Amino acid sequence: MSGNTLGTLFRVTNFGESHGPAIGAVVDGCPPGLEVSEADIQHELDRRRPGTSRHVTQRREPDRVEILSGVYQGRTTGTPIALLIRNTDARSKDYSNIEDTFRPGHADYTYWHKYGERDPRGGGRSSARLTAPTVAAGAIAKKWLHQTFGTQIRGYMSQLGPIAIPFVAWDHVGNNPFYAPNADIVPELEAYMDQLRKDGDSIGARLEVVAENLPAGWGQPIYDRLDACVAHALMGLNAVKGVSMGAGFDCVSQRGSEHGDEITPEGFQSNHAGGVLGGISTGQPLTASVAIKPTSSIRIERRSVNRAGEPVQVQTLGRHDPCVGIRATPIIEALVALVLMDHALMHRAQCG
Amino acid sequence: MSGNTLGTLFRVTNFGESHGPAIGAVVDGCPPGLEVSEADIQHELDRRRPGTSRHVTQRREPDRVEILSGVYQGRTTGTPIALLIRNTDARSKDYSNIEDTFRPGHADYTYWHKYGERDPRGGGRSSARLTAPTVAAGAIAKKWLHQTFGTQIRGYMSQLGPIAIPFVAWDHVGNNPFYAPNADIVPELEAYMDQLRKDGDSIGARLEVVAENLPAGWGQPIYDRLDACVAHALMGLNAVKGVSMGAGFDCVSQRGSEHGDEITPEGFQSNHAGGVLGGISTGQPLTASVAIKPTSSIRIERRSVNRAGEPVQVQTLGRHDPCVGIRATPIIEALVALVLMDHALMHRAQCG
Amino acid sequence: MSGNTLGTLFRVTNFGESHGPAIGAVVDGCPPGLEVSEADIQHELDRRRPGTSRHVTQRREPDRVEILSGVYQGRTTGTPIALLIRNTDARSKDYSNIEDTFRPGHADYTYWHKYGERDPRGGGRSSARLTAPTVAAGAIAKKWLHQTFGTQIRGYMSQLGPIAIPFVAWDHVGNNPFYAPNADIVPELEAYMDQLRKDGDSIGARLEVVAENLPAGWGQPIYDRLDACVAHALMGLNAVKGVSMGAGFDCVSQRGSEHGDEITPEGFQSNHAGGVLGGISTGQPLTASVAIKPTSSIRIERRSVNRAGEPVQVQTLGRHDPCVGIRATPIIEALVALVLMDHALMHRAQCG
Amino acid sequence: MSGNTLGTLFRVTNFGESHGPAIGAVVDGCPPGLEVSEADIQHELDRRRPGTSRHVTQRREPDRVEILSGVYQGRTTGTPIALLIRNTDARSKDYSNIEDTFRPGHADYTYWHKYGERDPRGGGRSSARLTAPTVAAGAIAKKWLHQTFGTQIRGYMSQLGPIAIPFVAWDHVGNNPFYAPNADIVPELEAYMDQLRKDGDSIGARLEVVAENLPAGWGQPIYDRLDACVAHALMGLNAVKGVSMGAGFDCVSQRGSEHGDEITPEGFQSNHAGGVLGGISTGQPLTASVAIKPTSSIRIERRSVNRAGEPVQVQTLGRHDPCVGIRATPIIEALVALVLMDHALMHRAQCG
């Protein structure tokens, strides 16, 4: 297994390079009879698309998806769904200066050491562009989960660099380029980003994702717990350095009498567990957080080495996201959807 | 897949219940020719064993491991290594009062909803006792990694509830029951735990794990990144609510010019990445943190429901760890060892 | 993956060596709530057991199974079912002369070349004794399939060396040591075997297996077809050199107008397909055949080499089956049961 | 897992329908640094292509492959290789009469029962056209095996319906449309096929495949034996009803003193084993046979039912192969190559 497939029963195999002919995914194991159109998938891709505000990369990619298989007369047939996205705006010349050097904090270095070969154009395989097929596949999972269980999966940004973003309301999220659940704070975020771009630097972010309306009982102990698989998927996203569930790292200083969610006939009285106990869903909302590091492609000069091991100064031009967290909300939603759908099918297999 | 197997090439299948006849694991895919003895494994099991200080459960389990297969004349043969640990001190009567009720924050509730059946004795399958087979398997991985690459994997406690534990030196870790890298703070930890036990409550903890001397190049993009697989394994451990790599959640407020680890001909100048870039090891130490929640089995009465959905007050007696983090250090070392060995073999398969 | 696990959702992990402390299996993914006892499993093990007639190995192994986990109060809990069988009659001295030499036609040679290590006692890992855990696991699958779908899986011997065994009736099968569906031919089979033992030679056999009452729709195209997975399981049995479905190799000279099974409102009018079309079950009986080679452990001297590559004469003493096909009927039933159960769960996962 | 992926480390995920927009495969796990071009793959596709003689389907498909990813500057990068083949000659109207009825012996029936949905155009997913992506992926495996070990994998037809085809020489195989290793018999085969087409009927065939120059030691006991995986792959090919290794079903009447291949310092003295003992390669040529049934799409009227269960007469027009075995030789070569490469990588992982 070379790591490019996610899931056991609902399986997504991702392919492509940032500046190659195309990127895409093959989605295997989808139940038959689900209505799926290119428009359904395009809707989610458009949420992740570059070039939609001045705060993200200015690469112009329509990210137009084509369904090559697995859907007949608008419904899934149970066979693999191949999704194709052609790359169109690939200006590889912008990256010629990095072919021989390693950006500090970038996968350039490790791909080179692992494979001895790499496609350096636009970051090649390690580009965040490869999250588009994940989002496309996630659109199918989201739709199936919603139709089957009423499950709704939504994310938002809770912190941009030093700026905490208090949650106000879900309907704010779609109305600003940051996926911030708080309209009032948007001007501050914009000002911060404008200054950051002037500085030629980048910044981290923290995102939250919440899945509501999932039944109790999903998850496979011991190792493939629902939260373990969520952590696997989310930590597998470019630039993520931390994943937590429910109370997350705050649980370290909590006492059991505080952390353990009491239950009454009316239901759970809190959700420190984040919707998972013993690796199995409780029926409460599943809540997770991710920490996203600042992107490594910045204009500020930094020390590095080239392939010969000689010292160089590296400055990355080209079109990069100064905060990859800004476009990551649809991606973490998609990843959670993929994990939940896989576990829904596994649960149905074993427990009927 | 029902979730009880970890790994793709170096595979650990875990079985058993806390108060059943036995627990154990089958380890498949071990390279042939490795010297492995029961003593090697017992050494790691003894580090995790209950009853070794007043701060952990007083259950008396020798956790004596028997190698049933896969080792001939002291060397692995390449065939499955079955490891058996008999349960000896199972006082199931202590748990009779919880058969019908759900402890707040415990997997009782979810196992019941998932399976409709469960072995309630001592937590059954969801007991932290099931980490013993993981530790036993990890002992084999640790030995192979050390012999093959000189890899050393060590963990320690960095926070106990509200008490941060500054790192002083590795050689402190083995000399106190907390795996604290700081002898001076031990009396404070002991006093805290003594009071906690009097209160009948429990507490969370934060642990760190560091793997040194691993080569650059391990890890499988896109989904099965090295850090994603570490996160999967660690979040799959009982009571873990958060996992982070390198700078972890601190990266949220870092700028790219700070976070990206500069490289000189002498090597990396920092390790915010935690030894992984683009999902592939850099050759620097792999560093991870976990947040461990307070155990749910406490003497303090809490509100819950029984299987009929009626309100009950739950108070958990029996022999429980007031801080499961105290015994978790050998377990997270084992989990990291299992992931690293699996990735070492996968890397060798693809890249020779 | 080191090859010792069968199945995707209903997974059997096999361990042990012929003369080590124990053999066994861990069965993961069993649905909860199935009544399973050691007696259920023992019944199938006793059908495969050595020493039950003069025509098979005289090793005296009670093959007593112990359920270590996954069953509570007589019902499966959905957690891994560990099955343990201690080896008791291991006379390793009988095999001392083969430690350094390779029997023609035996796995001695290949294990040595693959691993550089091997447990030579009684064939070690390559012994047909390792089919006992398969049979034990298969007993659980058989029971679940029968209770859930009324599926019945039965095998018989259709040829012993040169002697074809015409099918007469199922109820003959259990009344002779050959699993022959034909009581009249048994004296001829016994006489043949008696002479064979005098000759110190061994012989091949052909077996059939029939699974009735399985629904249409099981199987996963393209690669994991139901028949492909049956072929994988059956060819994975020691000594099997050929597997066929339905008409098998006879289809080579059939025309489409003869081979294609016509359908009327009353159902299929023939079963050349063997119950599988396009890799998916038709609802007709699944029928498969296997060719089992003569065992390689014979008294007749043969030419071979030792580990140093020098010529030797090999003569195998010890207690061996002169026709491993005689005890193989319960094993092929078990293997088909394991495949069917796995596919039943996969079908339920995807198609509800 | 929905069955459309073959392999553990060298993994091929197949997608597409006969008359959809495209078919293809994603090949994951290929070692980096292998020179691969579209021409390399096209060469194998052209061997399988329809319309190359009057004895096969007259559908005109150029089967032009496009490499979408995983190859940079002519060399593999270790990332997924996506292969795309557009469908161009899809005359779906030819098949309109079969949308509602089931052809005897065809997967129509089972796809309908499994999924409740199906793409009926040209057989949809169950079409033999879906072997093209397998052949494309196999071309990569063939090249790597040849470059790394000198392995050569070749197949031929050994029987066409009632006509046995004695092996004369490998160099005959490429010079006739049947892949017959015997030029003299070709006129007889052509006459037979010409009559068959006039009859509107179809016929079965038997093929052989031989892999030379593979090292001893490949294969994973117990369940994932090399021969078991070959059987899985070959039985997973459309229309295959039987698979055998080495002596195959002839072993049933062989004695051990005949079947067991003697070894001398000069090597094995025969190859009844077909290159595999105990599931592990011996270093001799791997030899396998497959039985291919007559295709179910024939002009002769046959009894069947429609989706309402009512009796119908079915006659299949359109462009079909009267003997799918004729084009199957490159496919079985590809399947064996895929299995061998996967096992080569697994062996390298475990045994270094």
Coordinates of N, CA and C in Angstrom, one line a residue, chain B residues 203-338:
Chain B
I203 N -7.9 12.4 37.0 CA -7.3 13.6 36.4 C -6.6 13.2 35.0
G204 N -6.5 14.2 34.2 CA -5.8 14.0 32.9 C -4.3 14.2 32.9
A205 N -3.7 13.9 31.8 CA -2.2 14.1 31.7 C -1.8 14.3 30.3
R206 N -0.7 14.9 30.1 CA -0.1 15.0 28.8 C 1.3 14.3 28.7
L207 N 1.5 13.6 27.7 CA 2.7 12.8 27.5 C 3.4 13.2 26.2
E208 N 4.7 13.0 26.2 CA 5.4 13.3 25.0 C 6.2 12.0 24.6
V209 N 6.4 11.8 23.3 CA 7.2 10.7 22.8 C 8.1 11.2 21.7
V210 N 9.3 10.7 21.8 CA 10.4 11.1 20.9 C 11.1 9.9 20.3
A211 N 11.1 9.8 19.0 CA 11.9 8.7 18.3 C 13.1 9.3 17.7
E212 N 14.2 8.9 18.1 CA 15.5 9.4 17.5 C 16.1 8.3 16.6
N213 N 17.0 8.8 15.7 CA 17.7 7.9 14.8 C 16.8 7.2 13.9
L214 N 15.9 7.9 13.2 CA 15.2 7.2 12.1 C 15.6 7.9 10.8
P215 N 15.8 7.2 9.8 CA 16.3 7.8 8.5 C 15.2 8.7 7.9
A216 N 15.6 9.6 7.0 CA 14.7 10.4 6.2 C 14.1 9.4 5.2
G217 N 12.8 9.7 4.9 CA 12.2 8.9 3.8 C 11.0 8.0 4.2
W218 N 10.8 7.8 5.5 CA 9.7 6.9 5.8 C 8.3 7.7 5.8
G219 N 7.3 7.1 5.3 CA 6.0 7.7 5.2 C 5.5 7.6 3.8
Q220 N 4.1 7.5 3.7 CA 3.5 7.3 2.4 C 2.4 8.3 2.1
P221 N 2.7 9.3 1.3 CA 1.7 10.3 1.0 C 0.7 9.6 0.0
I222 N -0.5 10.1 -0.1 CA -1.1 11.2 0.5 C -1.7 10.9 1.8
Y223 N -2.5 9.9 1.9 CA -3.3 9.7 3.1 C -2.5 9.0 4.2
D224 N -1.7 8.0 3.9 CA -1.0 7.3 5.0 C 0.3 7.9 5.3
R225 N 0.3 9.2 5.5 CA 1.5 9.9 6.0 C 2.0 9.3 7.3
L226 N 3.3 9.5 7.5 CA 3.9 9.0 8.7 C 3.2 9.6 9.9
D227 N 3.0 10.9 9.9 CA 2.3 11.6 11.0 C 0.8 11.2 11.1
A228 N 0.2 11.0 10.0 CA -1.2 10.5 10.0 C -1.3 9.1 10.7
C229 N -0.4 8.3 10.4 CA -0.4 6.9 11.0 C 0.0 7.0 12.5
V230 N 0.9 7.9 12.8 CA 1.2 8.1 14.3 C -0.1 8.6 15.0
A231 N -0.8 9.5 14.4 CA -2.0 10.1 15.0 C -3.1 9.0 15.1
H232 N -3.2 8.2 14.1 CA -4.2 7.1 14.1 C -3.9 6.2 15.3
A233 N -2.6 5.8 15.4 CA -2.2 4.9 16.5 C -2.4 5.5 17.9
L234 N -2.0 6.7 18.0 CA -2.1 7.3 19.4 C -3.5 7.7 19.7
M235 N -4.3 8.2 18.8 CA -5.7 8.5 19.1 C -6.5 7.2 19.3
G236 N -5.9 6.1 18.8 CA -6.6 4.8 19.1 C -6.3 4.3 20.4
L237 N -5.5 5.0 21.2 CA -5.3 4.5 22.6 C -6.4 5.0 23.5
N238 N -6.8 4.2 24.4 CA -7.9 4.5 25.4 C -7.6 5.9 26.0
A239 N -8.6 6.7 26.0 CA -8.5 8.0 26.8 C -7.8 9.1 26.1
V240 N -7.2 8.9 24.9 CA -6.5 10.0 24.3 C -7.5 10.9 23.5
K241 N -7.4 12.2 23.8 CA -8.4 13.1 23.1 C -7.6 14.1 22.2
G242 N -6.3 14.0 22.2 CA -5.6 14.9 21.3 C -4.2 14.4 21.0
V243 N -3.8 14.6 19.7 CA -2.5 14.2 19.3 C -1.8 15.3 18.5
S244 N -0.6 15.6 18.7 CA 0.1 16.6 17.9 C 1.5 16.2 17.6
M245 N 2.0 16.8 16.6 CA 3.4 16.6 16.1 C 4.2 17.9 16.2
G246 N 5.4 17.7 16.6 CA 6.3 18.9 16.6 C 5.7 20.1 17.4
A247 N 5.6 21.2 16.7 CA 5.0 22.4 17.4 C 3.6 22.2 17.8
G248 N 2.9 21.3 17.1 CA 1.5 21.0 17.5 C 0.6 22.2 17.4
F249 N -0.3 22.4 18.3 CA -1.2 23.5 18.3 C -0.5 24.9 18.4
D250 N 0.7 24.9 18.8 CA 1.4 26.2 18.9 C 1.6 26.8 17.4
C251 N 1.6 25.9 16.4 CA 1.8 26.4 15.1 C 0.7 27.3 14.6
V252 N -0.4 27.3 15.3 CA -1.5 28.2 14.8 C -1.1 29.6 14.8
S253 N -0.4 30.0 15.8 CA 0.0 31.4 15.9 C 1.5 31.7 15.5
Q254 N 2.1 30.7 14.9 CA 3.4 30.9 14.3 C 3.3 31.4 12.9
R255 N 4.3 32.2 12.5 CA 4.5 32.7 11.2 C 5.4 31.7 10.4
G256 N 5.3 31.6 9.1 CA 6.1 30.7 8.3 C 7.6 31.0 8.5
S257 N 8.0 32.2 8.7 CA 9.4 32.5 8.9 C 9.9 32.0 10.2
E258 N 9.0 31.7 11.1 CA 9.4 31.1 12.4 C 9.3 29.6 12.4
H259 N 8.2 29.1 11.9 CA 7.9 27.7 12.0 C 8.8 26.8 11.1
G260 N 9.0 27.3 9.8 CA 9.8 26.5 8.9 C 11.2 26.3 9.4
D261 N 11.6 25.0 9.5 CA 12.9 24.7 10.1 C 14.0 25.0 9.1
E262 N 14.9 25.9 9.3 CA 16.0 26.2 8.4 C 17.0 25.0 8.4
I263 N 17.6 24.9 7.2 CA 18.6 23.8 7.0 C 19.9 24.5 6.7
T264 N 21.0 23.9 7.3 CA 22.3 24.3 6.9 C 23.1 23.1 6.5
P265 N 24.3 23.2 6.0 CA 25.1 22.0 5.8 C 25.2 21.1 7.0
E266 N 25.1 21.8 8.2 CA 25.2 21.0 9.5 C 23.9 20.3 9.9
G267 N 22.8 20.6 9.1 CA 21.5 20.0 9.4 C 20.5 21.0 9.7
F268 N 19.3 20.5 10.2 CA 18.2 21.3 10.5 C 18.6 22.2 11.8
Q269 N 18.1 23.4 11.8 CA 18.4 24.3 12.9 C 17.3 24.4 13.9
S270 N 16.2 23.7 13.7 CA 15.1 23.6 14.7 C 14.3 22.4 14.3
N271 N 13.3 22.1 15.1 CA 12.4 20.9 14.8 C 10.9 21.2 15.1
H272 N 10.5 22.3 14.5 CA 9.0 22.6 14.7 C 8.2 21.5 14.0
A273 N 8.8 20.9 12.9 CA 8.1 19.9 12.1 C 7.8 18.6 12.9
G274 N 8.6 18.4 14.0 CA 8.5 17.2 14.7 C 9.0 16.0 13.9
G275 N 9.9 16.3 13.0 CA 10.5 15.2 12.2 C 9.8 14.7 11.0
V276 N 8.7 15.4 10.6 CA 7.9 14.9 9.5 C 7.6 16.1 8.6
L277 N 7.8 16.0 7.3 CA 7.4 17.1 6.4 C 6.7 16.4 5.2
G278 N 5.6 16.9 4.9 CA 4.8 16.2 3.8 C 4.5 14.8 4.0
G279 N 4.5 14.4 5.3 CA 4.1 13.1 5.7 C 5.2 12.1 5.7
I280 N 6.4 12.6 5.4 CA 7.6 11.7 5.3 C 8.7 12.2 6.3
S281 N 9.4 11.2 6.9 CA 10.4 11.6 7.9 C 11.5 12.4 7.3
T282 N 12.0 13.3 8.1 CA 13.1 14.2 7.7 C 14.4 13.7 8.1
G283 N 14.4 12.7 9.1 CA 15.7 12.3 9.7 C 15.9 12.9 11.0
Q284 N 15.2 14.0 11.3 CA 15.2 14.6 12.7 C 14.4 13.7 13.6
P285 N 14.5 13.9 15.0 CA 13.7 13.2 15.9 C 12.2 13.4 15.6
L286 N 11.4 12.3 15.6 CA 10.0 12.4 15.5 C 9.5 12.7 16.9
T287 N 8.7 13.8 17.0 CA 8.2 14.2 18.3 C 6.7 14.3 18.3
A288 N 6.0 13.7 19.3 CA 4.5 13.8 19.3 C 4.1 14.0 20.7
S289 N 2.9 14.6 20.9 CA 2.3 14.8 22.2 C 0.9 14.2 22.2
V290 N 0.5 13.7 23.4 CA -0.9 13.2 23.5 C -1.5 13.8 24.7
A291 N -2.8 14.1 24.6 CA -3.6 14.5 25.7 C -4.5 13.3 26.2
I292 N -4.4 13.0 27.5 CA -5.1 11.8 28.0 C -6.1 12.3 29.0
K293 N -7.3 11.9 28.8 CA -8.4 12.4 29.6 C -8.4 11.7 31.0
P294 N -9.1 12.3 31.9 CA -9.3 11.6 33.2 C -10.2 10.4 33.1
T295 N -9.8 9.3 33.7 CA -10.6 8.1 33.6 C -12.0 8.4 34.1
S296 N -12.9 7.6 33.6 CA -14.4 7.8 33.9 C -14.8 7.0 35.1
S297 N -14.0 6.1 35.6 CA -14.4 5.3 36.7 C -14.0 5.9 38.0
I298 N -14.9 6.7 38.6 CA -14.5 7.4 39.8 C -15.6 7.2 40.9
R299 N -15.2 7.4 42.2 CA -16.0 7.2 43.3 C -17.1 8.2 43.5
I300 N -16.9 9.4 42.9 CA -17.9 10.5 43.0 C -19.1 10.1 42.3
E301 N -20.3 10.3 42.9 CA -21.5 10.0 42.3 C -21.8 10.9 41.1
R302 N -22.3 10.3 40.0 CA -22.7 11.1 38.9 C -24.0 10.7 38.3
R303 N -24.7 11.5 37.6 CA -25.9 11.2 37.0 C -25.8 10.4 35.7
S304 N -26.5 9.4 35.5 CA -26.5 8.6 34.3 C -27.9 7.9 34.1
V305 N -27.9 7.0 33.2 CA -29.2 6.2 32.9 C -28.8 4.7 32.9
N306 N -29.8 3.9 33.1 CA -29.5 2.5 32.9 C -30.0 2.0 31.5
R307 N -29.9 0.7 31.3 CA -30.3 0.2 30.0 C -31.7 0.5 29.6
A308 N -32.6 0.7 30.6 CA -34.0 1.0 30.4 C -34.2 2.5 30.1
G309 N -33.1 3.3 30.2 CA -33.2 4.7 30.0 C -33.6 5.5 31.3
E310 N -33.7 4.8 32.4 CA -34.1 5.5 33.6 C -33.0 6.1 34.3
P311 N -33.2 7.2 35.0 CA -32.1 7.9 35.7 C -31.6 7.1 36.8
V312 N -30.2 7.1 36.9 CA -29.6 6.5 38.0 C -28.4 7.4 38.5
Q313 N -27.9 7.1 39.7 CA -26.7 7.7 40.2 C -25.6 6.6 40.1
V314 N -24.5 7.0 39.5 CA -23.4 6.0 39.3 C -22.2 6.4 40.1
Q315 N -21.7 5.4 40.8 CA -20.5 5.5 41.6 C -19.7 4.3 41.3
T316 N -18.4 4.5 40.9 CA -17.7 3.3 40.5 C -16.6 2.9 41.5
L317 N -16.8 1.8 42.1 CA -15.9 1.3 43.0 C -14.9 0.4 42.3
G318 N -14.3 -0.6 42.9 CA -13.4 -1.5 42.2 C -12.0 -0.8 42.1
R319 N -11.1 -1.5 41.4 CA -9.7 -1.0 41.3 C -9.4 -0.3 40.0
H320 N -9.3 1.0 40.1 CA -9.1 1.8 38.9 C -7.9 2.7 39.0
D321 N -7.4 3.1 37.9 CA -6.3 4.0 37.8 C -7.0 5.4 37.9
P322 N -6.5 6.2 38.9 CA -7.1 7.6 39.0 C -6.5 8.5 37.9
C323 N -5.4 8.1 37.3 CA -4.8 8.8 36.1 C -4.2 7.8 35.2
V324 N -4.9 7.5 34.2 CA -4.4 6.4 33.3 C -3.2 6.9 32.5
G325 N -2.9 8.2 32.5 CA -1.7 8.7 31.9 C -0.5 8.2 32.6
I326 N -0.6 7.9 33.9 CA 0.6 7.5 34.6 C 1.3 6.2 34.0
R327 N 0.4 5.3 33.6 CA 1.0 4.0 33.0 C 1.0 4.0 31.5
A328 N 0.8 5.2 30.9 CA 0.6 5.2 29.4 C 1.9 5.4 28.7
T329 N 3.0 5.8 29.4 CA 4.2 6.1 28.6 C 4.7 4.9 27.9
P330 N 4.8 3.7 28.5 CA 5.3 2.6 27.7 C 4.4 2.2 26.5
I331 N 3.1 2.6 26.7 CA 2.1 2.3 25.6 C 2.3 3.2 24.4
I332 N 2.5 4.5 24.6 CA 2.7 5.3 23.5 C 4.1 5.1 22.8
E333 N 5.0 4.7 23.6 CA 6.3 4.3 22.9 C 6.0 3.1 22.0
A334 N 5.3 2.1 22.5 CA 5.0 0.9 21.8 C 4.2 1.2 20.5
L335 N 3.3 2.1 20.6 CA 2.5 2.4 19.4 C 3.3 3.1 18.4
V336 N 4.2 4.0 18.8 CA 5.1 4.7 17.8 C 6.0 3.7 17.2
A337 N 6.5 2.8 18.0 CA 7.4 1.7 17.5 C 6.7 0.9 16.4
L338 N 5.4 0.6 16.7 CA 4.7 -0.3 15.7 C 4.5 0.5 14.4

